[in-house]
Each structure stands twice: as C-alpha cells, then as structure tokens.
Short mmCIF file of C-alpha atoms in Angstrom, two decimals:
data_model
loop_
_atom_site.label_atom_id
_atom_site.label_comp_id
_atom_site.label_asym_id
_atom_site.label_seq_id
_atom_site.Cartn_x
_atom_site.Cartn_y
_atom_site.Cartn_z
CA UNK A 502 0.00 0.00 0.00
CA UNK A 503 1.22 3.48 -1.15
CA UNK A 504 1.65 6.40 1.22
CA UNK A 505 -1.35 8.21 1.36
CA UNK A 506 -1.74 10.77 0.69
CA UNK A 507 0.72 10.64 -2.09
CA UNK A 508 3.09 13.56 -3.42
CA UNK A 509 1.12 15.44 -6.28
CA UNK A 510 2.45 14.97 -9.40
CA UNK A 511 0.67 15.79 -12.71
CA UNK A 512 2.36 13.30 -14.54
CA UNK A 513 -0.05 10.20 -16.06
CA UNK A 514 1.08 6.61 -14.68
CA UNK A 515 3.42 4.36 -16.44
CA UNK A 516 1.80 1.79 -18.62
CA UNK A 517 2.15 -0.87 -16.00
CA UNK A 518 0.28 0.84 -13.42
CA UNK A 519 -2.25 2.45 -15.89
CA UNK A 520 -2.99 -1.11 -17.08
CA UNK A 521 -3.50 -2.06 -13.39
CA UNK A 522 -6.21 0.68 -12.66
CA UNK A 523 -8.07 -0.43 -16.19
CA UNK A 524 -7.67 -4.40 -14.99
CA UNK A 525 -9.64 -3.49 -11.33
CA UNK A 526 -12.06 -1.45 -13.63
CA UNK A 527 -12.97 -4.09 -15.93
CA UNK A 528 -12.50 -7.52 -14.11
CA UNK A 529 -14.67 -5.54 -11.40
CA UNK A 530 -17.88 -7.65 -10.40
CA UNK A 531 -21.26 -7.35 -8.48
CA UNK A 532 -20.88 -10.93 -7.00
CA UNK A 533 -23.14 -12.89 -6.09
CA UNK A 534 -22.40 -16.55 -6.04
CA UNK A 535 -18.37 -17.19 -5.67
CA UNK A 536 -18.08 -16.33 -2.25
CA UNK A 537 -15.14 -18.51 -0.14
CA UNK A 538 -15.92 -19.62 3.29
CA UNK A 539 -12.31 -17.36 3.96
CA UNK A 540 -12.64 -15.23 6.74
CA UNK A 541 -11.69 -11.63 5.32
CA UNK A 542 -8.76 -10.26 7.75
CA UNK A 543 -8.75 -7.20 9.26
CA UNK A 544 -5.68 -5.56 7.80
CA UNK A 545 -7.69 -6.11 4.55
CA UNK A 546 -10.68 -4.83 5.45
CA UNK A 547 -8.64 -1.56 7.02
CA UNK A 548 -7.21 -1.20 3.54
CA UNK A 549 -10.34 -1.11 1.81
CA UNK A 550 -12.74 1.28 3.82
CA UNK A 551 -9.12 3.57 3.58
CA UNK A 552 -10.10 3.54 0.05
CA UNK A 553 -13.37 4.66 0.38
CA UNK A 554 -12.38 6.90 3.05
CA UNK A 555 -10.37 8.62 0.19
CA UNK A 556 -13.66 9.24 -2.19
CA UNK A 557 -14.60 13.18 -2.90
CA UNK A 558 -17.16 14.61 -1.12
CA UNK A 559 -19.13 17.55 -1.85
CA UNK A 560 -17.53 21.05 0.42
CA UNK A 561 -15.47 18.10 1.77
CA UNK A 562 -18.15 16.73 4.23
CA UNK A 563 -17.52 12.69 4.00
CA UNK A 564 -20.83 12.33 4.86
CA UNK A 565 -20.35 8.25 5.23
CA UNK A 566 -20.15 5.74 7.81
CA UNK A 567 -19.58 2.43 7.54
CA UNK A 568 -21.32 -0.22 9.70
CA UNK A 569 -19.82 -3.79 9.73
CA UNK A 570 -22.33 -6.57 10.07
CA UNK A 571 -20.72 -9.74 11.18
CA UNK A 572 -23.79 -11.60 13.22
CA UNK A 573 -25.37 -14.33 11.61
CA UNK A 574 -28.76 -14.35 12.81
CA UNK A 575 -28.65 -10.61 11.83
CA UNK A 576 -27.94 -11.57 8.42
CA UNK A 577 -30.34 -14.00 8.16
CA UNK A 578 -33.11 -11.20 9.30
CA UNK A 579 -31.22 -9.01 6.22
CA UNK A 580 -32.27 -12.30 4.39
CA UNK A 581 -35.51 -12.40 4.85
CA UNK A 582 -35.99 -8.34 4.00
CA UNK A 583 -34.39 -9.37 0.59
CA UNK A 584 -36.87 -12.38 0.22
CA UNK A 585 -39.73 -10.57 1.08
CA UNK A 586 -38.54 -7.95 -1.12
CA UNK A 587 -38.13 -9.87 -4.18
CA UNK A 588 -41.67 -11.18 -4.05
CA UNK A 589 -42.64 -7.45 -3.71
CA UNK A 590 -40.57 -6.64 -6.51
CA UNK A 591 -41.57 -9.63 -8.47
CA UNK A 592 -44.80 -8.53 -10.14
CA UNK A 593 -43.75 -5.13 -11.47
CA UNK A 594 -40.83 -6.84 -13.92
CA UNK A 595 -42.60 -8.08 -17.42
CA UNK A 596 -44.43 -11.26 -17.53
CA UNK A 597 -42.10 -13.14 -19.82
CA UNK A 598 -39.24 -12.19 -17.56
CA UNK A 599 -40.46 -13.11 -14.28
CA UNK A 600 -39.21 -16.72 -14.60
CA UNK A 601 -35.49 -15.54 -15.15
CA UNK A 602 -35.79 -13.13 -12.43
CA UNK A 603 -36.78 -16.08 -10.21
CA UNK A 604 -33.59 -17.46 -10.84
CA UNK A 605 -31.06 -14.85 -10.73
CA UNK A 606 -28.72 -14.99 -7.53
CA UNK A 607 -29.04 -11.77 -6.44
CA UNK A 608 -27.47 -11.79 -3.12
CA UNK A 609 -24.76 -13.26 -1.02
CA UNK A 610 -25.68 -12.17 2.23
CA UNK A 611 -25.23 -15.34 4.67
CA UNK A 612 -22.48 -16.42 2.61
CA UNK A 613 -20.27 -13.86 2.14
CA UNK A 614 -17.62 -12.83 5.15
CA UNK A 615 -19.15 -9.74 6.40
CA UNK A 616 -22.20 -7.18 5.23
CA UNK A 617 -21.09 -3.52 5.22
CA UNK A 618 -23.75 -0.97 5.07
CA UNK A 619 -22.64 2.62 3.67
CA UNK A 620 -24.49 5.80 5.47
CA UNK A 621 -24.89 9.03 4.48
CA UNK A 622 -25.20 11.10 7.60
CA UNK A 623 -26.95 14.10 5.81
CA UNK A 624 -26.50 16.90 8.98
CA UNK A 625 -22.54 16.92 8.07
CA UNK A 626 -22.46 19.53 6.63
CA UNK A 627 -24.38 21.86 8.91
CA UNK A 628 -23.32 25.72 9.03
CA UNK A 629 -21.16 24.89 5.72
CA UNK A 630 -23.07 23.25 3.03
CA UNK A 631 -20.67 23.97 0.35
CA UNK A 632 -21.87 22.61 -2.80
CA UNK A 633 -25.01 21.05 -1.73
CA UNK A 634 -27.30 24.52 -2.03
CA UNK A 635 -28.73 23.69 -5.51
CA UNK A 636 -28.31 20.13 -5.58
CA UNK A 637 -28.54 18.72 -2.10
CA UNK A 638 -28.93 14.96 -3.14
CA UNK A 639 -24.75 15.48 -3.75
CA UNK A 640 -23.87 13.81 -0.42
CA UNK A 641 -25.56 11.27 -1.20
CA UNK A 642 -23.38 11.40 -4.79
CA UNK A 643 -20.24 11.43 -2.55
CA UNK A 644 -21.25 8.49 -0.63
CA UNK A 645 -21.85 6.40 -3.74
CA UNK A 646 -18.36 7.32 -4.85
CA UNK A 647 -17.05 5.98 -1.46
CA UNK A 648 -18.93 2.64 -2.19
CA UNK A 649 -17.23 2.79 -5.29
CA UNK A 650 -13.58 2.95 -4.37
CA UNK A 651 -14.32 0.44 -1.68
CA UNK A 652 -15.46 -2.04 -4.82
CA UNK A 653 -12.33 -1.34 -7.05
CA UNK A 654 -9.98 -1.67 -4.05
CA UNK A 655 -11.74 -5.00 -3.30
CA UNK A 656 -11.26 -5.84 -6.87
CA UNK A 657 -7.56 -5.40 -6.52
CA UNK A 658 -6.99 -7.59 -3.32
CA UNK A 659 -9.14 -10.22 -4.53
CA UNK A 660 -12.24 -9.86 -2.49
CA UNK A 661 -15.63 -9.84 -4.20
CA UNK A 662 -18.15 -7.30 -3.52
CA UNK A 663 -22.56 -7.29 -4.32
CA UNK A 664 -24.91 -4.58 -4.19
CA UNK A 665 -28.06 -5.11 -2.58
CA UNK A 666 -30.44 -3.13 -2.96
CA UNK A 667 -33.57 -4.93 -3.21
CA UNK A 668 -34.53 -4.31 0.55
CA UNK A 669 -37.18 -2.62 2.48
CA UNK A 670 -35.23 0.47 3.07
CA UNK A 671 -37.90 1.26 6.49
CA UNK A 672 -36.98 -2.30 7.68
CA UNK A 673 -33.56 -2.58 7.25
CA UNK A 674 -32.94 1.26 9.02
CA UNK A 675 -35.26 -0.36 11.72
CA UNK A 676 -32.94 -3.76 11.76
CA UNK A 677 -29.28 -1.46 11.76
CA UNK A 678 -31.32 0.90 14.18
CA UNK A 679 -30.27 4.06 11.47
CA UNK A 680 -31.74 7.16 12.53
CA UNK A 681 -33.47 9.76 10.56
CA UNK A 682 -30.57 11.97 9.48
CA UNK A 683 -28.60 9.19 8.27
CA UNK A 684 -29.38 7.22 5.04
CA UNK A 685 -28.23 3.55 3.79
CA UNK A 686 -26.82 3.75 0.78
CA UNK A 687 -25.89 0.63 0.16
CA UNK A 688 -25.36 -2.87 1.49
CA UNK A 689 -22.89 -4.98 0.34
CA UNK A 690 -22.01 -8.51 0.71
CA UNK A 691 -18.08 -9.06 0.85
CA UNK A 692 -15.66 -11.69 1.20
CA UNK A 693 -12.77 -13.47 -0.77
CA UNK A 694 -14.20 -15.25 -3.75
CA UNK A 695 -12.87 -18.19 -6.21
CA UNK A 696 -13.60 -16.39 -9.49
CA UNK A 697 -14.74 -12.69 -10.79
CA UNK A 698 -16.62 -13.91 -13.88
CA UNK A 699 -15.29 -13.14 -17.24
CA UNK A 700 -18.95 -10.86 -17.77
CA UNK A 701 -22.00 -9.80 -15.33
CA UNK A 702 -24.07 -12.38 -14.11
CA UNK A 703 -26.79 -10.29 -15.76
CA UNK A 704 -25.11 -10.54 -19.21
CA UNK A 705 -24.80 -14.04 -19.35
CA UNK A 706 -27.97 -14.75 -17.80
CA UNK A 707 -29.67 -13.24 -21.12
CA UNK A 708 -31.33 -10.83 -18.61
CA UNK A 709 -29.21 -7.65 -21.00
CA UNK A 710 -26.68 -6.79 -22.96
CA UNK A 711 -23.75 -4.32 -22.26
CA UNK A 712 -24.97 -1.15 -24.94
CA UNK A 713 -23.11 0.19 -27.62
CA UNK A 714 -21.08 3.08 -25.87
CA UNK A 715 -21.11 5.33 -28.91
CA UNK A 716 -24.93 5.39 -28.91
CA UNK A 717 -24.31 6.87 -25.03
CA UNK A 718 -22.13 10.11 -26.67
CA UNK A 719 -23.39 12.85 -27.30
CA UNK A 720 -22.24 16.01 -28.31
CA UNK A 721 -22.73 20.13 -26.83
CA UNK A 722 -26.42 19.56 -25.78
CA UNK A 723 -28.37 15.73 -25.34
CA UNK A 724 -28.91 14.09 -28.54
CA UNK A 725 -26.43 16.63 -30.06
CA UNK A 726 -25.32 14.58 -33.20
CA UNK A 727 -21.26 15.26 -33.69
CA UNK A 728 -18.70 13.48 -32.00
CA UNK A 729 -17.98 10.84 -35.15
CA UNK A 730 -14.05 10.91 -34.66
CA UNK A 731 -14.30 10.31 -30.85
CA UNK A 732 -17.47 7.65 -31.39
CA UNK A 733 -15.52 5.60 -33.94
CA UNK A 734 -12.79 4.91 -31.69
CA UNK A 735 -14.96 4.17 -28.69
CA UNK A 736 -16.20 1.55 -31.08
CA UNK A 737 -13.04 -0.07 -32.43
CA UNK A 738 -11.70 0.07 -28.34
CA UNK A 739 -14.62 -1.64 -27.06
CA UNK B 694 -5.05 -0.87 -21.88
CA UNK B 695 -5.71 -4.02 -21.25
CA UNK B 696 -8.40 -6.56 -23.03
CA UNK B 697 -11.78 -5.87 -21.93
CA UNK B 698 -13.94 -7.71 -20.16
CA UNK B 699 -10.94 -9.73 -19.08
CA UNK B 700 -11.28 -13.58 -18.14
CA UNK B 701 -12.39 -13.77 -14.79
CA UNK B 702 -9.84 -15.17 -11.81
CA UNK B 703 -10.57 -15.12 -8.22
CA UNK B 704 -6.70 -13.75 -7.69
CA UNK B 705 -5.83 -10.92 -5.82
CA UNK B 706 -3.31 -8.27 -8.07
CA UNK B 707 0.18 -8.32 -7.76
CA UNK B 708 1.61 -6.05 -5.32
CA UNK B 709 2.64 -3.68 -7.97
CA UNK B 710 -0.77 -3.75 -9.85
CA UNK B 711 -2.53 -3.26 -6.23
CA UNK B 712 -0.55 -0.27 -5.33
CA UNK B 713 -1.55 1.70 -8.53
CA UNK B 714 -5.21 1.07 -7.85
CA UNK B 715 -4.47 2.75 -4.27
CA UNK B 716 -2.40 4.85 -5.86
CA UNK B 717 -5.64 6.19 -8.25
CA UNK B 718 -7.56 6.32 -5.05
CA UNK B 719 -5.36 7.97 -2.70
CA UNK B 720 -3.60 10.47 -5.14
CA UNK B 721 -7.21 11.37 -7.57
CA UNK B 722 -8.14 15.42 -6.39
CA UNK B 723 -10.98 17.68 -7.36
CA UNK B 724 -8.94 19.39 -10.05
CA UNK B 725 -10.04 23.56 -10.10
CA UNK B 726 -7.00 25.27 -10.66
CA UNK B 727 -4.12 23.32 -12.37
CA UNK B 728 -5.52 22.79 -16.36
CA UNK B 729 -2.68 22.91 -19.21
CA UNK B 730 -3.86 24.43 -22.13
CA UNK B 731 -3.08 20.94 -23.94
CA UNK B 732 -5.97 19.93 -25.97
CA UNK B 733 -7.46 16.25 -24.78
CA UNK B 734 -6.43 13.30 -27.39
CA UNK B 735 -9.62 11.69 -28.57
CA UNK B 736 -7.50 8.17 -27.74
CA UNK B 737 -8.06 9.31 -24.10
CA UNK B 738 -11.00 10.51 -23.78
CA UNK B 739 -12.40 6.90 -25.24
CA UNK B 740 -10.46 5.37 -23.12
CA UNK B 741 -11.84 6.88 -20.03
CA UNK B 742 -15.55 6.86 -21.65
CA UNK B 743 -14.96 3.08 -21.62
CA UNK B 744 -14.22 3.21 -18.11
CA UNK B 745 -16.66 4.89 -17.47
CA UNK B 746 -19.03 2.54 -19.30
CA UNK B 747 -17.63 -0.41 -17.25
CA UNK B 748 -19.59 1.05 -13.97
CA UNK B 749 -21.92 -1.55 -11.61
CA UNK B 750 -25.84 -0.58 -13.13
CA UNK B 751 -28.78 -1.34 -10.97
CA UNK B 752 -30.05 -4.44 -13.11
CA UNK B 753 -27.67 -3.74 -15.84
CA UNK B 754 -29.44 -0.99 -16.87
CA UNK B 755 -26.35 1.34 -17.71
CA UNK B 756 -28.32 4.64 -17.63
CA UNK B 757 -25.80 6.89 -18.59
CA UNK B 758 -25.27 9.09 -21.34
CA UNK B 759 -22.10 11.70 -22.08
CA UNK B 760 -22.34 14.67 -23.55
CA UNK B 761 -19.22 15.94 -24.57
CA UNK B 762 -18.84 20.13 -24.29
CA UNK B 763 -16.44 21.72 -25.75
CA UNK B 764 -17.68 24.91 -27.25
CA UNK B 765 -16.43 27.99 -25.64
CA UNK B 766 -19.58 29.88 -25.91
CA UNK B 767 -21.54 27.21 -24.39
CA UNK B 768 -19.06 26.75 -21.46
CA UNK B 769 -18.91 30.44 -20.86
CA UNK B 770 -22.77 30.13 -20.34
CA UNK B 771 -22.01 27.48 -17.91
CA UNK B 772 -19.78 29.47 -16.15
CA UNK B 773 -22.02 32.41 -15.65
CA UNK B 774 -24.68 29.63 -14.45
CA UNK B 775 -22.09 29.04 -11.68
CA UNK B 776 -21.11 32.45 -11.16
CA UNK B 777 -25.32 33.60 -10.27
CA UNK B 778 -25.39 29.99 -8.40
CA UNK B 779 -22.45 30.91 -5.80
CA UNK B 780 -23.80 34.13 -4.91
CA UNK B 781 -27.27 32.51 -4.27
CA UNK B 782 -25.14 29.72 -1.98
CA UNK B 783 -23.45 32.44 -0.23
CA UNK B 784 -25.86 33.15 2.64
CA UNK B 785 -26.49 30.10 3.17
CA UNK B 786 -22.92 29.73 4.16
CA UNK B 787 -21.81 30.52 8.06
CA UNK B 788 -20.89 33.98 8.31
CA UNK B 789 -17.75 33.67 9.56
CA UNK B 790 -16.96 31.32 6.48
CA UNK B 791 -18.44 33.54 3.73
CA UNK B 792 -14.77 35.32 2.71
CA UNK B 793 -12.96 32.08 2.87
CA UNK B 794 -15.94 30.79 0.59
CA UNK B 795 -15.57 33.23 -1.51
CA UNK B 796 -11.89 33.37 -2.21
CA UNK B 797 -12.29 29.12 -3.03
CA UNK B 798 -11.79 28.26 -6.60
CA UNK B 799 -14.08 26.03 -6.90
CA UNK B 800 -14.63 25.65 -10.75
CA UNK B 801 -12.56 25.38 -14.14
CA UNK B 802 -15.13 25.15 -16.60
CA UNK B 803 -13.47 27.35 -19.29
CA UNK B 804 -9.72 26.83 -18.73
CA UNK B 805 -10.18 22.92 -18.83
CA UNK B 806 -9.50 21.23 -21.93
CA UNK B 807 -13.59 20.43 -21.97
CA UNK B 808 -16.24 19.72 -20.27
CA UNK B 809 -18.28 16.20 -19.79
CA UNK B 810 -22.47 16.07 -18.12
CA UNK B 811 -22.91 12.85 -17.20
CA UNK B 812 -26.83 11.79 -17.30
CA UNK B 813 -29.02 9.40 -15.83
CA UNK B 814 -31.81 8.21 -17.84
CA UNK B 815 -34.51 7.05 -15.72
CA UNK B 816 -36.88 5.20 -18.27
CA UNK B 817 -33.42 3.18 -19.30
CA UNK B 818 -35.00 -0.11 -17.64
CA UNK B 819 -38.94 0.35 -18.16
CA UNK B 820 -40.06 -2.98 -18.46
CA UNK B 821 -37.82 -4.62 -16.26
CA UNK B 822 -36.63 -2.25 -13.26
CA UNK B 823 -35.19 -5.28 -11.23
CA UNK B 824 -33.43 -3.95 -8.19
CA UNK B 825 -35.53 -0.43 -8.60
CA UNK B 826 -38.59 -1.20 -7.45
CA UNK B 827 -37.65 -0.62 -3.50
CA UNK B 828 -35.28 2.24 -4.10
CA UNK B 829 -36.05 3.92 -7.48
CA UNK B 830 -32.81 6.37 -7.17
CA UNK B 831 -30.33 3.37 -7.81
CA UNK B 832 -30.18 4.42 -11.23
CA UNK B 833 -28.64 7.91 -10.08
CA UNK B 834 -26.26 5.80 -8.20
CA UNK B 835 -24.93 3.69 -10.98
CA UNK B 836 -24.28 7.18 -13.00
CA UNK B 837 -22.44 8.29 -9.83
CA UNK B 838 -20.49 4.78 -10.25
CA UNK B 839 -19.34 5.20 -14.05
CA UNK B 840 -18.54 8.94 -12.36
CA UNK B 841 -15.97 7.43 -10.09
CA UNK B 842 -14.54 5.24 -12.53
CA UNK B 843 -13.96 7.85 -15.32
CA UNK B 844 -12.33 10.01 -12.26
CA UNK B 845 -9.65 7.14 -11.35
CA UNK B 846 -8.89 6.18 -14.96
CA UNK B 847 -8.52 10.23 -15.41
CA UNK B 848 -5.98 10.07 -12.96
CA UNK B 849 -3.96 7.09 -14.43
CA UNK B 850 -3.82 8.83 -17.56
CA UNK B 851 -2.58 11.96 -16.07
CA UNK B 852 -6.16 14.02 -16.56
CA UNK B 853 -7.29 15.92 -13.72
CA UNK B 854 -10.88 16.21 -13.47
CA UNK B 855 -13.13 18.82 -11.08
CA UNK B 856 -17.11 18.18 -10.41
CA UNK B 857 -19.27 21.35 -10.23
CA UNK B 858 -22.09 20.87 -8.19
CA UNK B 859 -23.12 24.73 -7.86
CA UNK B 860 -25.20 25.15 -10.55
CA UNK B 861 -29.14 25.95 -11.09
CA UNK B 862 -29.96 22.41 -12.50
CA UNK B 863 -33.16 24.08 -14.21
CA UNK B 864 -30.99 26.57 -16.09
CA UNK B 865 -28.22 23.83 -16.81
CA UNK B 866 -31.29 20.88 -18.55
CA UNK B 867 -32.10 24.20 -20.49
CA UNK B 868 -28.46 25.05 -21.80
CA UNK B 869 -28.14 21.36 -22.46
CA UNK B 870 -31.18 20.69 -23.69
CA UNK B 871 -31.81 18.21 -21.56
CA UNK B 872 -35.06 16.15 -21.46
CA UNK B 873 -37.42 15.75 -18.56
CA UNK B 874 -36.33 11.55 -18.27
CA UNK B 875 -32.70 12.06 -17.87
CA UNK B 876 -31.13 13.57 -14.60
CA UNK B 877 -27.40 15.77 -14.95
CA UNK B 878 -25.41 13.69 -12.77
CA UNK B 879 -22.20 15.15 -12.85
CA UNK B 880 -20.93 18.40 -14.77
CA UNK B 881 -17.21 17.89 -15.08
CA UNK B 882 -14.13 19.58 -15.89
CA UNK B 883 -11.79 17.41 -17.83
CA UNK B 884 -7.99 18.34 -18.38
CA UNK B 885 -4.54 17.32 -18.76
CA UNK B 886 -2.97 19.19 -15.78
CA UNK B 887 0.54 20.58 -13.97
CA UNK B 888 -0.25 18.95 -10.84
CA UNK B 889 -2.32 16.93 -8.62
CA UNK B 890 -1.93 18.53 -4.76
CA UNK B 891 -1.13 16.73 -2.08
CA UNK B 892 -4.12 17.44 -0.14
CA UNK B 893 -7.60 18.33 -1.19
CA UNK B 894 -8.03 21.92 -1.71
CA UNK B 895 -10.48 22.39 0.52
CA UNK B 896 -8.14 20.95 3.15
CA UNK B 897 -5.07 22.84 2.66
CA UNK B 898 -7.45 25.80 2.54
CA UNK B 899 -8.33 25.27 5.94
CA UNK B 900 -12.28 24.70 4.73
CA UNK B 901 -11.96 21.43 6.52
CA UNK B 902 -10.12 18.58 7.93
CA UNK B 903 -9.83 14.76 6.93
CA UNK B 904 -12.26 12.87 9.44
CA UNK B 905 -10.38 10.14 11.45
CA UNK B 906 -11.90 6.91 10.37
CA UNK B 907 -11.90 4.90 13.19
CA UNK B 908 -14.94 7.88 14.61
CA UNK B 909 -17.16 6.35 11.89
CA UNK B 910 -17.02 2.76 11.66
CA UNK B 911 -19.87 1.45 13.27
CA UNK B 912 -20.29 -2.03 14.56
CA UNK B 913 -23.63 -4.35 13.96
CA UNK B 914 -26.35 -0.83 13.97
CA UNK B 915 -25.69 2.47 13.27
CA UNK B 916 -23.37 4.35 16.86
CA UNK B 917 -22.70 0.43 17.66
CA UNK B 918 -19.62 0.31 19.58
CA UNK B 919 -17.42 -2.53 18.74
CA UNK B 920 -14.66 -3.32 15.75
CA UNK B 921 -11.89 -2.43 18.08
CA UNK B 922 -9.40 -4.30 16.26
CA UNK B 923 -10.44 -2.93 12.81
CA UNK B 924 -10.68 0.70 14.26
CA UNK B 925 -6.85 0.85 16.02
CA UNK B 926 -5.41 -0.77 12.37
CA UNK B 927 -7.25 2.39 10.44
CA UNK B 928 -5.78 4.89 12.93
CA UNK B 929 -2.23 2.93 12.61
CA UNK B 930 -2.68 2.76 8.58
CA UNK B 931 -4.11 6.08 7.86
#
C-alpha cells in the first residue's frame, strides 16, 4: 500500500500501473455466487474502507459511515428483507421475464464474510453546506463514490463485492437501528471469492446486454449529433 | 489498456498492480485550478468513456449518457450559471466562512480542456426495473459509479478532473437541452494538468479537515460500539 496521501504529481502513470487501474475497472464484479468460506482479515478490510475513506465529497463533508455486520442471525433477518422484497418486486418486472428473475442470484448475504452498510449522515455539513445549495442529493453522490472505491480496491486484493439493494429500506434502518438523518446507501455482501466472472451475471444470464457506448455520446447539448471521430474509436476500443 | 472484459480469476493483483489502484484512489483530487492548455487526445477521452461505461448498473441498466462540451460559448454560459449559483449559496454559508468561501476556486469550466455532463436516464429499464422497485434512485447511483470510474482512470492517464455541483440544474437541462427523463449527474471539468496537490483543496485551505476513520465505523447498527481491532489498524494505517 502506497503512502497516502501521495506527493502530487501531474504526470499520467506508467503503462504498468495504468494497465493495473483499467484491470480493477474491468475484471470488477457485483458478486453474487463465488463467495469462499475465507474469513476476510482485518488488515484487509482496514485497507479497503481507507479507500473509500479517500472518495470526494461535496464542500469536503464525507458524509459516510460504515457499519460492519458480522452476526449471523442478523444476516439472516437481512435475508428475509431481501426475500420478502423480491416477491414485492416480483410482479412489477414483465411477464415473460419473471421466470429468469426467479432465478437470478441476487445476493450473497449469509455467505459472504461480512455485510457492510454505507451511510450518508446528511446533517454533516451543517453551518457549511458547500456545494449542496442547488443540488442537495450530492452527499448522497459522494457516498456512492465511497462505495465505489471500496469495490475497485476490493477488486484489486481479490475480495468480491454485491450490491443489494432490493430491501425494504424502512426495515432494514429499523434492523441497523439508522436514525433519521442518516441514510443507507448501500449494502454490500463481501468476502474473498474463487472467481470474478469473465462478464456480469446479468449478461450471461440473457437478462441484458452491455450497450453500444457510442450510442451513449453525445455532443454540446443531449442528442447533439457530432462526435464521429471520438465515437468511432470508442467503437473499435470496445 | 488491457483486453476488456478480461477472463475472470478469483486472484488478488500483484503487489505492484494493487498499489496503482491505491495509488488512483489515494492520489485522484478535485482538479479547479491546475488545467494545461493541452488539448485532450480523442485516444483518451475513449479510453476513459470506456471506463466509465464499465460502472456496476442497478439491473444492468447502464443509464448513462455523455455529452461531450467543448464549445467555448456554451461553457462560458455554464460558467455564468455558476457564477449567479455561488452568490445565491453564499448566505447560506456561516458567516464567519463567507470570505474564505468566496476566495475558493471552486470551478474550471473554461480553462479545462472540456467539459463532460454525465446523465441518468430514468426510463433506461422500463419494463424490467429489477433492483428499482424498492429504491427507485439506484439508477442515479450507478451514473455516480461510471462517475468514479472515469475520475480514477482520469488520474492514471494523467487528466485531472473537477465536479461542479453549484449550478441551477433548471438553467443547466435548459443550456443542455436536456429532457425531462434524464437527470445531470455530474458536470465535469476534464484536463490534462501541472499537478495533482497533495491534499484536497479544501483541506489545505483550511475549509476542513480529513475525518479520522476509526470515529465512523460502526459495529452491527448504526453508533454500535465494537470493531476495536479494525478501528486501532485504520488509525495505525491512515
């Protein structure tokens, strides 16, 4: 692990290390079904909620916490949200997909090493709320980048991370006992896994397909046609 | 760059390849005030647009879109938006903080090399909104995601990017053209720059300080005392 916080320097990594940030961006996986029965040390752990501890915030609040669910009959009650959940969730996905939703793993929450649950403790930034006038939902923003550093950390020791989010938010603040000024972000299952599968689960489940990025480009306002040099070679890279 | 998606292995990285992904995290700053007036290589740019693309989405949705800014006209607009939107944040600030506030540079919208607004579009998975149902602003997340990841690659490659958040989002869908089912994420400045600081601006600024990490690490519920272990090896590490 680096020094942190490392000596600025404007100067773009060397190829190795480049490649290295690209490898944890694209091997990265919302895992669901690899999980090891490994315990996930502490050191590790410490390494990756550094990471997330290192995300930007809006007027520099860090408006996260991080709560560490280890308990297994707590996880089992997380369980049971996400059941109940699904069935809730069930009947507003198409007809002829309900049958491949049924299937899908979409959690890991027993089975992984330990749940972490991200907060966004939205009082912060009281007296200085720097940033956050016109668009107060950016703490909230600044937490999901946290959750996002944790994930590509993870990525790079080996450690497999899933979003859940299909959850009673009401019961599961009731469950972690979160008050009012504080909001989950997200819950994650984590722990060391055997593989990070070559695509999504999603993908290779037929549930969709990864889009064509040059139909995401646009150019000076949305839908603004241009942009054919820099769309090509989106196309040829992907 | 390397091949993307890349087989899938359960392996941690090389201690090389795991110190540049810390190295992203710990070293990546809210860039305001250090742009080079070196135009942005369209190889780049695709390269961190794929990044980008390779973000977690709520049910594979990918509800992003990018719409590349580079007219100067346009961004001058944008920087009047932010100009009017600081002096309505202003008093909202604490008195005492109101001349630091305004002596922060908190924007480089026309000295970058351009400018990227990230968008959600929120009618991306009618039909099948699997893991939206409970918490329908997962789809904002996942843009915040691919927002991360295009920040980190950014910083690999040597790009400094800065997210302005202090802007009249009304005024912005209007410059933009921006339809009523797509959100502005993120409205970023993207440029190859001299330096990356040490610190975050606002903290070498004296706007605020880093939080010590151990205060929010929470243990089983939210203020749940406990993790000792974890909690001294952040304090040691960080």
């Amino acid at each position: 692990m680096p020094e942190h916080p490392t000596a600025g320097d404007g100067e773009s990594f060397d190829q190795t290390a480049r490649d290295a940030v690209y490898r944890a961006i694209f091997s990265r996986r919302d895992v669901r079904s690899h999980f090891l029965l490994d315990a996930l040390d502490d050191a590790v752990l410490a390494r990756l909620l550094i990471a997330a501890h290192h995300a930007p915030s809006v007027g520099y609040m860090q408006p996260w916490n991080f709560i560490v669910i280890r308990d297994a009959l707590r996880r089992q009650r997380v369980r049971d949200l996400f059941l109940a959940a699904r069935e809730q969730e069930l009947p507003n996905i198409a007809a002829e997909r309900q049958a491949l939703y049924r299937k899908l793993k979409l959690e890991g929450i027993c089975e992984s090493a330990l749940n972490l649950c991200i907060t966004c403790d939205r009082r912060r930034s009281e007296n200085s709320p720097l940033g956050r006038w016109h668009n107060p939902q950016m703490d909230l923003y600044s937490t999901v980048c946290a959750v996002q550093n944790f994930w590509l950390a993870a990525r790079a020791e080996g450690i497999g991370v899933g979003w859940v989010s299909i959850l009673d938010t009401l019961a599961l603040r009731e469950l972690l006992q979160i008050p009012e000024h504080a909001v989950p972000v997200a819950y994650l299952c984590v722990g060391r896994v055997s593989e990070f599968a070559p695509k999504p689960d999603l993908e290779s489940r037929g549930w969709a397909k990864r889009l064509k990025l040059s139909d995401l480009i646009m150019s000076e306002t949305f839908s603004g046609p241009g942009e054919a040099a820099l769309k090509e070679m989106v196309d040829r890279m992907a």
